[in-house]
Amino acid sequence: MAATPPLPPFPATSTKSLKLSHSPLLLSSKNRSNFITSCEIRRSFENHRNWTIEHFSNMNNRDSIHSNNSNSFSSSLVSATASQLPMKNSKKVVLFYSAETKSLAYNIASESDAIELRSISWGKFPDGFPNIFIPNAQGIRGQHVAFLASFSSPAVIFEQIPVIYALPKLFVASFTLVLPFFPTGTSERMEDEGDIATAFTLARLLSNIPISRGGPTSLVTFDIHALQERFYFGDNILPCFESGIPLLKRRLQDLPDSDNISIAFPDDGAWKRFHKQLQHFPTVVCAKVREGDKRIVRIKEGEPKGRHIVIVDDLVQSGGTLIECQKVLAAHGASKISAYVTHGIFPNKSWERFGHDNGGNPESAFTYFWITDSCPLTVKEVMHRPPFEVLSLASSISASLQI
């Protein structure tokens, strides 16, 4: 390599900034392809041989830097986190979305320049059946493609399935289906002859998505209801099971009483799903017991007195269990009661049952009720309505598309 010419001297009476772009510096790393795209260097004029890096950006190498000439300088690097120093190129992904998930899709795209949004024409024939068109379908050949789905009703499932089956066959490099909420999760039991486990049926339907050029479809879903449902999927699909709990943990850290938080699980099922992710919090475990013809909630273990209790579960529908759990926790001295569920379903506007406590009355209202945007129709209804707060899955989904 040719020697780098010495840097020109600066006047001793002033300081001057020098911009280097792709400068031929030797990097003390085994990977010489990593480089600094921009750095600002200021020279100390008391000692012309002493240089200090005061600012740098978009740096792909964290090792020390040495000049290859007689005027070599010692460098003092500002420490940076891994998020500030991307270690590899992001995978470019074309993201399609359903009509319901448009808002979430835009939030996902805002998380990364590597995600390109593409729309689909969702029409209907006069008889009501879907009339769907993918514009510029040839333009996605050889690209990594994803589809953001929402299965909020049988009708929208039917219109999205043809798209999900068609996209992998358009000569794409890989295909990922993002289904934040697996809707039939609570219908997984066959207790009597004639019961239909629709969770298994939907899993089998998704397992038959055609294979793309890159191999089986990847399925990204969050906090599936029953642990055994992960085994319902066939070998032609690769399920990636994510969780919304990290979003909750970050939100709890920001609360003014974060040091007084206890987690309550409304039943053993919720404890099994989430206790390992929340094990650094004091916990309260509730249980449903039968008294005569009634099923009531009791505290199985833990002490809620004087604590801000956050009830955690995977989903809520009518909200009856959460309300019964709230009452027993308040009766045992909880100072505040909040709730978190990944999937706020709330059929028939059952979210209206949950009021805001305005700083008191834990026996009848909630301080916070956190949900994610996995159910877009619910988000539209509860947005800006205390006690509800929406924790977006956008960053988690964006990260999962890079796997």
Tab-separated table of C-alpha atoms in Angstrom:
chain	number	residue	atom	x	y	z
A	1	MET	CA	0.000	0.000	0.000
A	2	ALA	CA	1.312	3.450	-0.873
A	3	ALA	CA	2.334	5.599	2.072
A	4	THR	CA	-0.172	8.230	3.099
A	5	PRO	CA	1.211	11.744	2.541
A	6	PRO	CA	1.699	13.768	5.725
A	7	LEU	CA	-1.130	16.046	6.769
A	8	PRO	CA	-0.468	19.748	6.114
A	9	PRO	CA	0.542	21.850	9.118
A	10	PHE	CA	-2.004	24.229	10.609
A	11	PRO	CA	-1.252	27.730	11.858
A	12	ALA	CA	-0.082	27.620	15.451
A	13	THR	CA	-2.487	30.376	16.470
A	14	SER	CA	-5.738	28.593	15.647
A	15	THR	CA	-7.495	25.250	15.465
A	16	LYS	CA	-9.006	23.768	12.374
A	17	SER	CA	-11.355	20.835	11.690
A	18	LEU	CA	-10.555	18.403	8.933
A	19	LYS	CA	-13.183	16.165	7.297
A	20	LEU	CA	-11.955	12.755	6.140
A	21	SER	CA	-14.076	10.681	3.790
A	22	HIS	CA	-12.926	7.109	3.093
A	23	SER	CA	-9.406	8.171	4.107
A	24	PRO	CA	-6.709	5.515	3.446
A	25	LEU	CA	-6.080	4.776	7.127
A	26	LEU	CA	-4.840	1.403	8.244
A	27	LEU	CA	-7.351	-0.290	10.553
A	28	SER	CA	-6.076	-2.572	13.271
A	29	SER	CA	-8.694	-5.177	12.495
A	30	LYS	CA	-8.660	-8.454	10.609
A	31	ASN	CA	-11.505	-7.161	8.474
A	32	ARG	CA	-10.017	-4.369	6.353
A	33	SER	CA	-13.366	-3.772	4.625
A	34	ASN	CA	-14.734	-1.970	7.672
A	35	PHE	CA	-14.081	1.716	7.472
A	36	ILE	CA	-14.884	5.127	8.888
A	37	THR	CA	-17.159	7.098	6.602
A	38	SER	CA	-16.865	10.327	8.499
A	39	CYS	CA	-14.718	11.600	11.322
A	40	GLU	CA	-13.797	14.995	12.597
A	41	ILE	CA	-10.253	15.427	13.783
A	42	ARG	CA	-8.836	18.324	15.694
A	43	ARG	CA	-5.100	18.818	15.974
A	44	SER	CA	-3.428	19.967	19.131
A	45	PHE	CA	-0.952	22.713	18.260
A	46	GLU	CA	1.090	22.413	21.412
A	47	ASN	CA	2.244	19.078	20.003
A	48	HIS	CA	1.762	18.603	16.258
A	49	ARG	CA	2.176	14.864	16.618
A	50	ASN	CA	-0.755	14.526	19.010
A	51	TRP	CA	-4.177	14.144	17.428
A	52	THR	CA	-7.492	13.357	19.105
A	53	ILE	CA	-10.673	12.082	17.480
A	54	GLU	CA	-13.402	14.202	19.056
A	55	HIS	CA	-16.370	12.983	17.032
A	56	PHE	CA	-17.174	10.177	14.666
A	57	SER	CA	-20.258	8.761	13.008
A	58	ASN	CA	-21.274	5.665	11.042
A	59	MET	CA	-18.219	3.769	12.196
A	60	ASN	CA	-18.112	0.069	11.400
A	61	ASN	CA	-14.930	-0.731	13.333
A	62	ARG	CA	-14.328	-0.304	17.036
A	63	ASP	CA	-10.575	-1.014	17.010
A	64	SER	CA	-7.918	1.646	17.372
A	65	ILE	CA	-6.756	3.522	14.270
A	66	HIS	CA	-3.169	4.194	13.205
A	67	SER	CA	-1.793	6.374	10.460
A	68	ASN	CA	0.705	4.838	8.008
A	69	ASN	CA	3.159	7.762	7.989
A	70	SER	CA	5.794	9.461	10.109
A	71	ASN	CA	3.251	11.933	11.470
A	72	SER	CA	1.299	9.163	13.166
A	73	PHE	CA	-1.128	10.228	15.817
A	74	SER	CA	-2.536	8.667	18.946
A	75	SER	CA	-6.321	8.305	18.833
A	76	SER	CA	-8.765	8.553	21.691
A	77	LEU	CA	-12.052	6.967	20.579
A	78	VAL	CA	-15.377	7.884	22.027
A	79	SER	CA	-17.053	4.697	23.254
A	80	ALA	CA	-20.221	3.719	21.403
A	81	THR	CA	-22.887	1.115	21.816
A	82	ALA	CA	-23.585	-1.674	19.356
A	83	SER	CA	-26.750	0.113	18.230
A	84	GLN	CA	-24.631	3.118	17.181
A	85	LEU	CA	-22.189	0.928	15.277
A	86	PRO	CA	-23.969	-1.365	12.818
A	87	MET	CA	-21.878	-4.474	12.386
A	88	LYS	CA	-23.433	-5.748	9.180
A	89	ASN	CA	-25.625	-4.568	6.359
A	90	SER	CA	-29.370	-4.705	6.992
A	91	LYS	CA	-31.410	-7.116	4.928
A	92	LYS	CA	-33.684	-5.260	2.512
A	93	VAL	CA	-37.297	-6.350	2.980
A	94	VAL	CA	-40.402	-5.531	0.935
A	95	LEU	CA	-43.339	-5.368	3.349
A	96	PHE	CA	-46.929	-5.794	2.180
A	97	TYR	CA	-49.828	-5.289	4.585
A	98	SER	CA	-53.540	-5.861	4.998
A	99	ALA	CA	-56.046	-3.024	5.173
A	100	GLU	CA	-56.301	-3.282	8.978
A	101	THR	CA	-52.547	-3.235	9.579
A	102	LYS	CA	-51.693	-0.179	7.480
A	103	SER	CA	-50.913	2.022	10.480
A	104	LEU	CA	-48.713	-0.614	12.114
A	105	ALA	CA	-46.942	-1.245	8.782
A	106	TYR	CA	-45.998	2.414	8.503
A	107	ASN	CA	-44.674	2.358	12.077
A	108	ILE	CA	-42.584	-0.716	11.247
A	109	ALA	CA	-41.156	0.948	8.144
A	110	SER	CA	-40.240	4.033	10.175
A	111	GLU	CA	-38.015	1.824	12.346
A	112	SER	CA	-35.643	0.895	9.524
A	113	ASP	CA	-34.542	2.206	6.143
A	114	ALA	CA	-34.182	-1.438	5.093
A	115	ILE	CA	-37.970	-1.903	4.942
A	116	GLU	CA	-39.851	-0.854	1.813
A	117	LEU	CA	-43.644	-0.667	2.000
A	118	ARG	CA	-45.695	-1.972	-0.909
A	119	SER	CA	-49.499	-1.823	-1.086
A	120	ILE	CA	-52.066	-4.288	-2.395
A	121	SER	CA	-55.353	-3.448	-4.100
A	122	TRP	CA	-58.085	-4.954	-1.901
A	123	GLY	CA	-61.314	-4.942	-3.928
A	124	LYS	CA	-64.507	-6.987	-4.088
A	125	PHE	CA	-66.521	-8.412	-6.929
A	126	PRO	CA	-70.252	-7.589	-7.054
A	127	ASP	CA	-71.013	-10.860	-5.253
A	128	GLY	CA	-68.810	-9.832	-2.316
A	129	PHE	CA	-65.901	-12.199	-2.939
A	130	PRO	CA	-62.355	-10.753	-2.932
A	131	ASN	CA	-60.917	-9.066	-6.021
A	132	ILE	CA	-57.234	-8.656	-5.171
A	133	PHE	CA	-54.321	-7.325	-7.230
A	134	ILE	CA	-50.589	-7.031	-6.407
A	135	PRO	CA	-49.184	-4.103	-8.430
A	136	ASN	CA	-45.829	-4.634	-10.159
A	137	ALA	CA	-45.601	-8.250	-9.016
A	138	GLN	CA	-42.512	-8.851	-11.144
A	139	GLY	CA	-40.722	-6.088	-9.244
A	140	ILE	CA	-40.339	-8.248	-6.138
A	141	ARG	CA	-38.509	-11.103	-7.844
A	142	GLY	CA	-35.373	-12.044	-5.964
A	143	GLN	CA	-36.266	-9.882	-2.965
A	144	HIS	CA	-37.020	-10.725	0.656
A	145	VAL	CA	-40.766	-10.291	1.065
A	146	ALA	CA	-42.992	-10.106	4.153
A	147	PHE	CA	-46.731	-9.749	4.689
A	148	LEU	CA	-48.267	-8.144	7.787
A	149	ALA	CA	-51.587	-9.874	8.453
A	150	SER	CA	-54.532	-9.356	10.782
A	151	PHE	CA	-56.995	-12.221	11.215
A	152	SER	CA	-59.670	-10.306	13.092
A	153	SER	CA	-62.583	-12.172	11.506
A	154	PRO	CA	-63.192	-15.199	9.253
A	155	ALA	CA	-63.960	-12.850	6.355
A	156	VAL	CA	-60.591	-11.069	6.420
A	157	ILE	CA	-58.791	-14.384	6.915
A	158	PHE	CA	-60.342	-15.644	3.694
A	159	GLU	CA	-59.299	-12.605	1.669
A	160	GLN	CA	-55.707	-12.610	3.006
A	161	ILE	CA	-54.992	-16.314	2.590
A	162	PRO	CA	-54.870	-16.085	-1.251
A	163	VAL	CA	-52.299	-13.274	-0.979
A	164	ILE	CA	-50.252	-15.228	1.571
A	165	TYR	CA	-50.241	-18.241	-0.747
A	166	ALA	CA	-49.419	-16.163	-3.844
A	167	LEU	CA	-46.480	-14.055	-2.630
A	168	PRO	CA	-43.985	-16.924	-2.105
A	169	LYS	CA	-44.622	-18.121	-5.685
A	170	LEU	CA	-43.518	-14.818	-7.254
A	171	PHE	CA	-39.843	-15.946	-7.314
A	172	VAL	CA	-39.037	-14.107	-4.087
A	173	ALA	CA	-35.808	-14.793	-2.184
A	174	SER	CA	-37.702	-15.534	1.033
A	175	PHE	CA	-41.154	-15.020	2.521
A	176	THR	CA	-42.125	-14.047	6.074
A	177	LEU	CA	-45.677	-13.927	7.389
A	178	VAL	CA	-46.107	-11.577	10.355
A	179	LEU	CA	-49.274	-12.467	12.246
A	180	PRO	CA	-49.027	-10.580	15.565
A	181	PHE	CA	-52.128	-12.259	17.012
A	182	PHE	CA	-52.931	-15.911	16.385
A	183	PRO	CA	-56.711	-15.542	16.789
A	184	THR	CA	-57.914	-19.097	17.376
A	185	GLY	CA	-55.475	-19.709	20.206
A	186	THR	CA	-58.142	-20.176	22.863
A	187	SER	CA	-59.831	-22.895	20.796
A	188	GLU	CA	-57.201	-25.563	21.251
A	189	ARG	CA	-59.008	-28.158	23.368
A	190	MET	CA	-60.991	-31.202	22.288
A	191	GLU	CA	-62.679	-32.292	25.505
A	192	ASP	CA	-65.773	-33.972	24.076
A	193	GLU	CA	-66.352	-36.009	20.944
A	194	GLY	CA	-67.243	-33.540	18.223
A	195	ASP	CA	-65.195	-30.593	19.564
A	196	ILE	CA	-63.187	-28.868	16.819
A	197	ALA	CA	-59.760	-27.455	17.695
A	198	THR	CA	-59.732	-24.508	15.304
A	199	ALA	CA	-56.255	-23.510	16.511
A	200	PHE	CA	-54.916	-26.715	14.973
A	201	THR	CA	-56.933	-26.107	11.796
A	202	LEU	CA	-55.504	-22.600	11.309
A	203	ALA	CA	-51.976	-23.841	12.055
A	204	ARG	CA	-52.390	-26.544	9.412
A	205	LEU	CA	-53.703	-23.956	6.933
A	206	LEU	CA	-50.631	-21.772	7.462
A	207	SER	CA	-48.327	-24.794	7.332
A	208	ASN	CA	-49.341	-25.321	3.713
A	209	ILE	CA	-48.125	-21.951	2.465
A	210	PRO	CA	-46.079	-22.674	-0.682
A	211	ILE	CA	-42.318	-22.775	-0.281
A	212	SER	CA	-40.449	-19.810	-1.757
A	213	ARG	CA	-37.076	-19.950	-3.521
A	214	GLY	CA	-35.438	-19.412	-0.130
A	215	GLY	CA	-37.220	-22.301	1.559
A	216	PRO	CA	-40.115	-22.566	4.023
A	217	THR	CA	-42.131	-19.546	5.115
A	218	SER	CA	-41.152	-17.884	8.394
A	219	LEU	CA	-44.079	-17.077	10.700
A	220	VAL	CA	-43.665	-14.329	13.310
A	221	THR	CA	-46.318	-14.258	16.019
A	222	PHE	CA	-46.529	-12.906	19.559
A	223	ASP	CA	-47.514	-14.583	22.840
A	224	ILE	CA	-49.479	-17.470	21.407
A	225	HIS	CA	-52.133	-18.548	23.903
A	226	ALA	CA	-51.217	-22.149	24.723
A	227	LEU	CA	-47.667	-23.448	24.838
A	228	GLN	CA	-48.568	-26.659	23.024
A	229	GLU	CA	-49.792	-24.704	19.985
A	230	ARG	CA	-46.238	-24.229	18.805
A	231	PHE	CA	-46.271	-27.927	17.943
A	232	TYR	CA	-49.374	-27.612	15.746
A	233	PHE	CA	-47.353	-26.254	12.818
A	234	GLY	CA	-45.957	-28.538	10.131
A	235	ASP	CA	-42.470	-28.778	8.686
A	236	ASN	CA	-43.206	-26.402	5.774
A	237	ILE	CA	-43.302	-23.353	8.050
A	238	LEU	CA	-40.794	-21.984	10.555
A	239	PRO	CA	-42.636	-20.390	13.508
A	240	CYS	CA	-40.815	-17.597	15.351
A	241	PHE	CA	-42.515	-16.991	18.699
A	242	GLU	CA	-41.954	-13.483	20.036
A	243	SER	CA	-43.293	-11.749	23.146
A	244	GLY	CA	-44.603	-8.319	24.062
A	245	ILE	CA	-43.313	-8.600	27.640
A	246	PRO	CA	-40.054	-6.677	26.922
A	247	LEU	CA	-42.223	-3.683	25.976
A	248	LEU	CA	-43.994	-3.910	29.331
A	249	LYS	CA	-40.718	-4.153	31.247
A	250	ARG	CA	-39.387	-1.003	29.596
A	251	ARG	CA	-42.616	0.837	30.389
A	252	LEU	CA	-42.550	-0.227	34.040
A	253	GLN	CA	-39.028	1.133	34.399
A	254	ASP	CA	-40.346	4.592	33.488
A	255	LEU	CA	-43.043	4.668	36.189
A	256	PRO	CA	-42.455	6.934	39.194
A	257	ASP	CA	-43.147	3.993	41.531
A	258	SER	CA	-41.115	1.452	39.558
A	259	ASP	CA	-39.513	0.206	42.786
A	260	ASN	CA	-42.946	-0.705	44.201
A	261	ILE	CA	-44.228	-2.908	41.354
A	262	SER	CA	-45.460	-6.463	41.842
A	263	ILE	CA	-46.688	-8.720	39.037
A	264	ALA	CA	-49.932	-10.669	39.446
A	265	PHE	CA	-50.871	-13.651	37.300
A	266	PRO	CA	-54.616	-14.326	37.094
A	267	ASP	CA	-54.116	-18.096	36.805
A	268	ASP	CA	-51.475	-20.802	36.556
A	269	GLY	CA	-51.524	-20.612	32.754
A	270	ALA	CA	-50.383	-16.977	32.774
A	271	TRP	CA	-47.711	-17.813	35.346
A	272	LYS	CA	-46.345	-20.631	33.168
A	273	ARG	CA	-46.201	-18.367	30.113
A	274	PHE	CA	-44.597	-15.304	31.632
A	275	HIS	CA	-42.981	-15.836	35.037
A	276	LYS	CA	-39.491	-16.466	33.640
A	277	GLN	CA	-39.504	-13.114	31.826
A	278	LEU	CA	-40.709	-11.292	34.945
A	279	GLN	CA	-38.908	-13.221	37.661
A	280	HIS	CA	-37.071	-10.183	39.053
A	281	PHE	CA	-40.426	-8.712	40.212
A	282	PRO	CA	-42.259	-9.834	43.360
A	283	THR	CA	-45.186	-11.954	42.188
A	284	VAL	CA	-48.727	-12.734	43.194
A	285	VAL	CA	-50.439	-15.797	41.747
A	286	CYS	CA	-54.226	-16.009	41.664
A	287	ALA	CA	-56.381	-19.047	40.966
A	288	LYS	CA	-59.978	-19.760	40.057
A	289	VAL	CA	-61.739	-22.006	42.539
A	290	ARG	CA	-65.259	-23.359	42.547
A	291	GLU	CA	-67.620	-22.553	45.399
A	292	GLY	CA	-70.960	-24.214	44.767
A	293	ASP	CA	-72.095	-23.111	41.327
A	294	LYS	CA	-69.704	-20.156	41.211
A	295	ARG	CA	-66.088	-19.844	40.176
A	296	ILE	CA	-64.278	-17.188	42.180
A	297	VAL	CA	-60.723	-15.846	42.159
A	298	ARG	CA	-58.482	-16.241	45.191
A	299	ILE	CA	-54.862	-15.386	45.922
A	300	LYS	CA	-52.810	-18.550	45.776
A	301	GLU	CA	-49.484	-17.012	46.802
A	302	GLY	CA	-47.845	-13.603	47.227
A	303	GLU	CA	-48.600	-10.413	49.145
A	304	PRO	CA	-50.216	-7.448	47.340
A	305	LYS	CA	-50.586	-5.118	50.345
A	306	GLY	CA	-49.231	-1.617	49.689
A	307	ARG	CA	-47.946	-2.530	46.236
A	308	HIS	CA	-48.721	-1.318	42.717
A	309	ILE	CA	-49.959	-4.574	41.224
A	310	VAL	CA	-49.754	-5.178	37.475
A	311	ILE	CA	-51.927	-8.075	36.295
A	312	VAL	CA	-50.275	-9.797	33.312
A	313	ASP	CA	-51.905	-12.116	30.789
A	314	ASP	CA	-51.633	-12.913	27.099
A	315	LEU	CA	-55.077	-11.703	26.036
A	316	VAL	CA	-58.379	-10.288	27.220
A	317	GLN	CA	-61.847	-10.740	25.772
A	318	SER	CA	-64.770	-9.891	28.053
A	319	GLY	CA	-62.412	-8.960	30.910
A	320	GLY	CA	-64.341	-10.866	33.584
A	321	THR	CA	-61.293	-12.672	34.956
A	322	LEU	CA	-59.250	-9.461	35.177
A	323	ILE	CA	-62.007	-7.675	37.057
A	324	GLU	CA	-62.416	-10.521	39.553
A	325	CYS	CA	-58.670	-10.577	40.044
A	326	GLN	CA	-58.688	-6.813	40.563
A	327	LYS	CA	-61.311	-7.053	43.284
A	328	VAL	CA	-59.457	-9.664	45.319
A	329	LEU	CA	-56.150	-7.789	45.016
A	330	ALA	CA	-57.772	-4.549	46.179
A	331	ALA	CA	-59.402	-6.398	49.103
A	332	HIS	CA	-55.937	-7.541	50.162
A	333	GLY	CA	-54.542	-4.013	50.260
A	334	ALA	CA	-53.082	-3.263	46.811
A	335	SER	CA	-52.453	0.484	46.574
A	336	LYS	CA	-52.781	0.604	42.767
A	337	ILE	CA	-53.863	-1.935	40.186
A	338	SER	CA	-52.897	-1.932	36.512
A	339	ALA	CA	-53.074	-4.558	33.773
A	340	TYR	CA	-51.123	-5.677	30.725
A	341	VAL	CA	-52.222	-7.994	27.925
A	342	THR	CA	-50.442	-8.483	24.631
A	343	HIS	CA	-53.708	-8.925	22.729
A	344	GLY	CA	-56.634	-6.669	23.565
A	345	ILE	CA	-59.520	-8.336	21.739
A	346	PHE	CA	-62.478	-6.791	23.602
A	347	PRO	CA	-65.421	-8.080	21.523
A	348	ASN	CA	-68.604	-6.005	21.703
A	349	LYS	CA	-66.649	-3.043	23.180
A	350	SER	CA	-66.006	-4.878	26.431
A	351	TRP	CA	-63.123	-2.445	27.013
A	352	GLU	CA	-65.765	-0.041	28.315
A	353	ARG	CA	-65.839	-2.069	31.551
A	354	PHE	CA	-62.384	-0.760	32.499
A	355	GLY	CA	-62.370	2.689	34.046
A	356	HIS	CA	-59.526	4.982	35.073
A	357	ASP	CA	-58.862	5.334	38.798
A	358	ASN	CA	-57.553	8.932	38.627
A	359	GLY	CA	-55.005	8.115	41.314
A	360	GLY	CA	-57.265	6.147	43.673
A	361	ASN	CA	-60.049	3.551	43.986
A	362	PRO	CA	-58.092	0.419	43.009
A	363	GLU	CA	-61.123	-1.705	43.882
A	364	SER	CA	-63.150	-0.301	40.989
A	365	ALA	CA	-60.736	1.092	38.380
A	366	PHE	CA	-57.259	0.710	36.885
A	367	THR	CA	-54.293	3.065	36.966
A	368	TYR	CA	-52.988	1.779	33.613
A	369	PHE	CA	-54.164	-0.790	31.112
A	370	TRP	CA	-51.457	-1.604	28.573
A	371	ILE	CA	-52.104	-3.433	25.314
A	372	THR	CA	-50.070	-3.796	22.121
A	373	ASP	CA	-51.197	-2.947	18.596
A	374	SER	CA	-51.572	-6.629	17.662
A	375	CYS	CA	-55.346	-6.082	17.293
A	376	PRO	CA	-55.640	-2.943	15.123
A	377	LEU	CA	-59.411	-2.544	15.440
A	378	THR	CA	-59.157	-2.363	19.226
A	379	VAL	CA	-56.365	0.211	19.031
A	380	LYS	CA	-58.620	2.566	17.076
A	381	GLU	CA	-61.307	2.302	19.752
A	382	VAL	CA	-59.207	2.746	22.913
A	383	MET	CA	-56.577	5.187	21.677
A	384	HIS	CA	-56.404	8.237	23.987
A	385	ARG	CA	-58.915	6.693	26.421
A	386	PRO	CA	-57.436	6.297	29.928
A	387	PRO	CA	-56.490	3.933	31.467
A	388	PHE	CA	-55.459	2.434	28.101
A	389	GLU	CA	-51.984	2.855	26.656
A	390	VAL	CA	-50.777	1.179	23.462
A	391	LEU	CA	-47.265	-0.303	23.382
A	392	SER	CA	-46.327	-0.731	19.743
A	393	LEU	CA	-44.824	-3.958	18.407
A	394	ALA	CA	-43.274	-2.037	15.497
A	395	SER	CA	-39.666	-2.175	16.706
A	396	SER	CA	-39.952	-5.867	17.642
A	397	ILE	CA	-41.394	-6.763	14.240
A	398	SER	CA	-38.785	-4.692	12.429
A	399	ALA	CA	-36.038	-6.575	14.283
A	400	SER	CA	-37.631	-9.951	13.555
A	401	LEU	CA	-37.612	-9.218	9.815
A	402	GLN	CA	-33.814	-9.085	9.993
A	403	ILE	CA	-33.501	-12.652	11.271
